mmCIF file of C-alpha atoms in Angstrom:
data_model
loop_
_atom_site.group_PDB
_atom_site.id
_atom_site.type_symbol
_atom_site.label_atom_id
_atom_site.label_comp_id
_atom_site.label_asym_id
_atom_site.label_seq_id
_atom_site.Cartn_x
_atom_site.Cartn_y
_atom_site.Cartn_z
ATOM 1 C CA UNK L 1 -5.902 0.277 20.941
ATOM 2 C CA UNK L 2 -5.989 2.698 18.017
ATOM 3 C CA UNK L 3 -6.847 1.256 14.641
ATOM 4 C CA UNK L 4 -4.024 1.193 12.137
ATOM 5 C CA UNK L 5 -4.602 3.336 9.044
ATOM 6 C CA UNK L 6 -4.041 2.018 5.537
ATOM 7 C CA UNK L 7 -3.775 4.331 2.515
ATOM 8 C CA UNK L 8 -5.188 2.699 -0.622
ATOM 9 C CA UNK L 9 -3.940 4.343 -3.817
ATOM 10 C CA UNK L 10 -5.885 3.390 -6.924
ATOM 11 C CA UNK L 11 -7.483 5.292 -9.795
ATOM 12 C CA UNK L 12 -10.064 2.491 -10.162
ATOM 13 C CA UNK L 13 -13.119 3.126 -7.944
ATOM 14 C CA UNK L 14 -14.422 -0.468 -8.117
ATOM 15 C CA UNK L 15 -11.039 -1.872 -7.159
ATOM 16 C CA UNK L 16 -10.670 0.619 -4.292
ATOM 17 C CA UNK L 17 -14.083 -0.333 -2.906
ATOM 18 C CA UNK L 18 -13.200 -4.040 -2.808
ATOM 19 C CA UNK L 19 -9.806 -3.454 -1.193
ATOM 20 C CA UNK L 20 -11.212 -0.928 1.283
ATOM 21 C CA UNK L 21 -14.043 -3.281 2.270
ATOM 22 C CA UNK L 22 -11.553 -6.098 2.922
ATOM 23 C CA UNK L 23 -9.388 -3.816 5.063
ATOM 24 C CA UNK L 24 -12.329 -2.322 6.975
ATOM 25 C CA UNK L 25 -13.777 -5.796 7.621
ATOM 26 C CA UNK L 26 -10.383 -6.763 9.052
ATOM 27 C CA UNK L 27 -10.532 -3.818 11.463
ATOM 28 C CA UNK L 28 -8.393 -1.197 9.736
ATOM 29 C CA UNK L 29 -9.148 2.468 9.123
ATOM 30 C CA UNK L 30 -8.811 3.298 5.420
ATOM 31 C CA UNK L 31 -7.857 6.431 3.510
ATOM 32 C CA UNK L 32 -8.147 6.552 -0.292
ATOM 33 C CA UNK L 33 -6.240 8.453 -2.967
ATOM 34 C CA UNK L 34 -6.875 8.136 -6.695
ATOM 35 C CA UNK L 35 -3.673 9.795 -7.893
ATOM 36 C CA UNK L 36 -0.016 9.537 -6.984
ATOM 37 C CA UNK L 37 0.339 13.200 -6.048
ATOM 38 C CA UNK L 38 -2.706 13.116 -3.779
ATOM 39 C CA UNK L 39 -1.278 9.964 -2.159
ATOM 40 C CA UNK L 40 2.025 11.734 -1.506
ATOM 41 C CA UNK L 41 0.125 14.689 -0.015
ATOM 42 C CA UNK L 42 -1.979 12.346 2.156
ATOM 43 C CA UNK L 43 1.163 10.688 3.492
ATOM 44 C CA UNK L 44 2.499 14.081 4.559
ATOM 45 C CA UNK L 45 -0.808 15.304 6.008
ATOM 46 C CA UNK L 46 -1.605 12.162 7.979
ATOM 47 C CA UNK L 47 1.021 9.447 7.967
ATOM 48 C CA UNK L 48 -0.673 6.082 7.396
ATOM 49 C CA UNK L 49 0.693 2.876 8.888
ATOM 50 C CA UNK L 50 0.886 1.192 5.469
ATOM 51 C CA UNK L 51 0.298 2.038 1.779
ATOM 52 C CA UNK L 52 -1.392 -0.259 -0.764
ATOM 53 C CA UNK L 53 -0.410 1.103 -4.161
ATOM 54 C CA UNK L 54 -1.805 0.272 -7.599
ATOM 55 C CA UNK L 55 0.911 -0.511 -10.154
ATOM 56 C CA UNK L 56 -0.611 1.864 -12.743
ATOM 57 C CA UNK L 57 -1.398 5.433 -11.792
ATOM 58 C CA UNK L 58 -2.587 8.032 -14.319
ATOM 59 C CA UNK L 59 -0.534 10.982 -13.102
ATOM 60 C CA UNK L 60 2.874 9.524 -12.252
ATOM 61 C CA UNK L 61 4.709 6.254 -12.117
ATOM 62 C CA UNK L 62 4.071 4.135 -9.054
ATOM 63 C CA UNK L 63 7.824 3.484 -9.018
ATOM 64 C CA UNK L 64 8.485 7.233 -8.896
ATOM 65 C CA UNK L 65 6.026 7.567 -6.017
ATOM 66 C CA UNK L 66 7.747 4.774 -4.085
ATOM 67 C CA UNK L 67 11.152 6.363 -4.659
ATOM 68 C CA UNK L 68 9.825 9.747 -3.486
ATOM 69 C CA UNK L 69 8.527 8.134 -0.314
ATOM 70 C CA UNK L 70 11.786 6.278 0.302
ATOM 71 C CA UNK L 71 13.990 9.390 0.006
ATOM 72 C CA UNK L 72 11.724 11.344 2.358
ATOM 73 C CA UNK L 73 13.289 10.858 5.809
ATOM 74 C CA UNK L 74 9.918 11.238 7.496
ATOM 75 C CA UNK L 75 8.291 8.390 5.519
ATOM 76 C CA UNK L 76 11.305 6.299 4.513
ATOM 77 C CA UNK L 77 10.247 3.241 6.538
ATOM 78 C CA UNK L 78 6.572 3.309 5.584
ATOM 79 C CA UNK L 79 5.532 -0.222 4.512
ATOM 80 C CA UNK L 80 4.317 -0.399 0.904
ATOM 81 C CA UNK L 81 2.419 -3.149 -0.911
ATOM 82 C CA UNK L 82 2.230 -2.695 -4.672
ATOM 83 C CA UNK L 83 -0.364 -4.622 -6.667
ATOM 84 C CA UNK L 84 -1.610 -4.805 -10.209
ATOM 85 C CA UNK L 85 -3.301 -6.730 -12.948
ATOM 86 C CA UNK L 86 -0.862 -8.444 -15.270
ATOM 87 C CA UNK L 87 2.265 -7.661 -13.267
ATOM 88 C CA UNK L 88 5.046 -10.015 -14.301
ATOM 89 C CA UNK L 89 8.278 -11.014 -12.574
ATOM 90 C CA UNK L 90 10.138 -8.051 -14.089
ATOM 91 C CA UNK L 91 7.487 -5.669 -12.705
ATOM 92 C CA UNK L 92 7.833 -7.322 -9.286
ATOM 93 C CA UNK L 93 11.594 -6.874 -9.471
ATOM 94 C CA UNK L 94 11.270 -3.184 -10.397
ATOM 95 C CA UNK L 95 8.749 -2.610 -7.592
ATOM 96 C CA UNK L 96 10.926 -4.277 -4.987
ATOM 97 C CA UNK L 97 14.052 -2.489 -6.222
ATOM 98 C CA UNK L 98 12.222 0.850 -6.014
ATOM 99 C CA UNK L 99 11.411 0.131 -2.365
ATOM 100 C CA UNK L 100 8.112 -1.771 -2.186
ATOM 101 C CA UNK L 101 7.978 -4.307 0.618
ATOM 102 C CA UNK L 102 5.699 -6.737 -1.166
ATOM 103 C CA UNK L 103 4.110 -7.195 -4.617
ATOM 104 C CA UNK L 104 0.783 -8.855 -5.389
ATOM 105 C CA UNK L 105 -0.597 -9.877 -8.761
ATOM 106 C CA UNK L 106 -4.318 -9.262 -9.256
ATOM 107 C CA UNK L 107 -6.667 -10.875 -8.753
ATOM 108 C CA UNK L 108 -5.558 -11.887 -5.279
ATOM 109 C CA UNK L 109 -7.239 -13.733 -2.443
ATOM 110 C CA UNK L 110 -8.590 -11.280 0.148
ATOM 111 C CA UNK L 111 -7.433 -13.462 3.048
ATOM 112 C CA UNK L 112 -3.876 -13.619 1.730
ATOM 113 C CA UNK L 113 -3.912 -9.861 1.159
ATOM 114 C CA UNK L 114 -5.024 -9.178 4.761
ATOM 115 C CA UNK L 115 -2.416 -11.636 6.081
ATOM 116 C CA UNK L 116 0.299 -9.723 4.180
ATOM 117 C CA UNK L 117 -0.955 -6.418 5.573
ATOM 118 C CA UNK L 118 -0.873 -7.822 9.123
ATOM 119 C CA UNK L 119 2.589 -9.300 8.641
ATOM 120 C CA UNK L 120 4.029 -6.007 7.360
ATOM 121 C CA UNK L 121 2.417 -4.035 10.166
ATOM 122 C CA UNK L 122 3.796 -6.464 12.768
ATOM 123 C CA UNK L 123 7.276 -6.313 11.277
ATOM 124 C CA UNK L 124 7.410 -2.585 10.638
ATOM 125 C CA UNK L 125 5.404 -1.144 13.515
ATOM 126 C CA UNK L 126 5.285 -3.832 16.211
ATOM 127 C CA UNK L 127 1.473 -3.642 16.171
ATOM 128 C CA UNK L 128 -0.726 -6.483 17.225
ATOM 129 C CA UNK L 129 -2.991 -7.582 14.368
ATOM 130 C CA UNK L 130 -6.358 -5.884 14.030
ATOM 131 C CA UNK L 131 -9.123 -8.352 14.830
#
């Protein structure tokens, strides 16, 4: 079975390393983008199975990126998890309304994060969990 590919979008190198290590340890292939535009380009060059998106990006709004993905017919159903330090209920609401499938407040438990990734992949792609 081919490994599912997760795109991690974060401008913070330390944060990306931790998230990538958790995903790789769970059996996923990982791509990384530090900016919103490079994430959008990565999605078009090699469609990932899921996107993990930092709430705060330096080049464009994460909400704008989600909306751009959702209006793109080719990527409209791509599962998206948005996460961030200090996100409040209003931020969660905006993320979900923009088209995110799930929101996580940092710091989060790595096991819960991986369980959410697996659940979204099962629901959206009918993949068996990576083990």
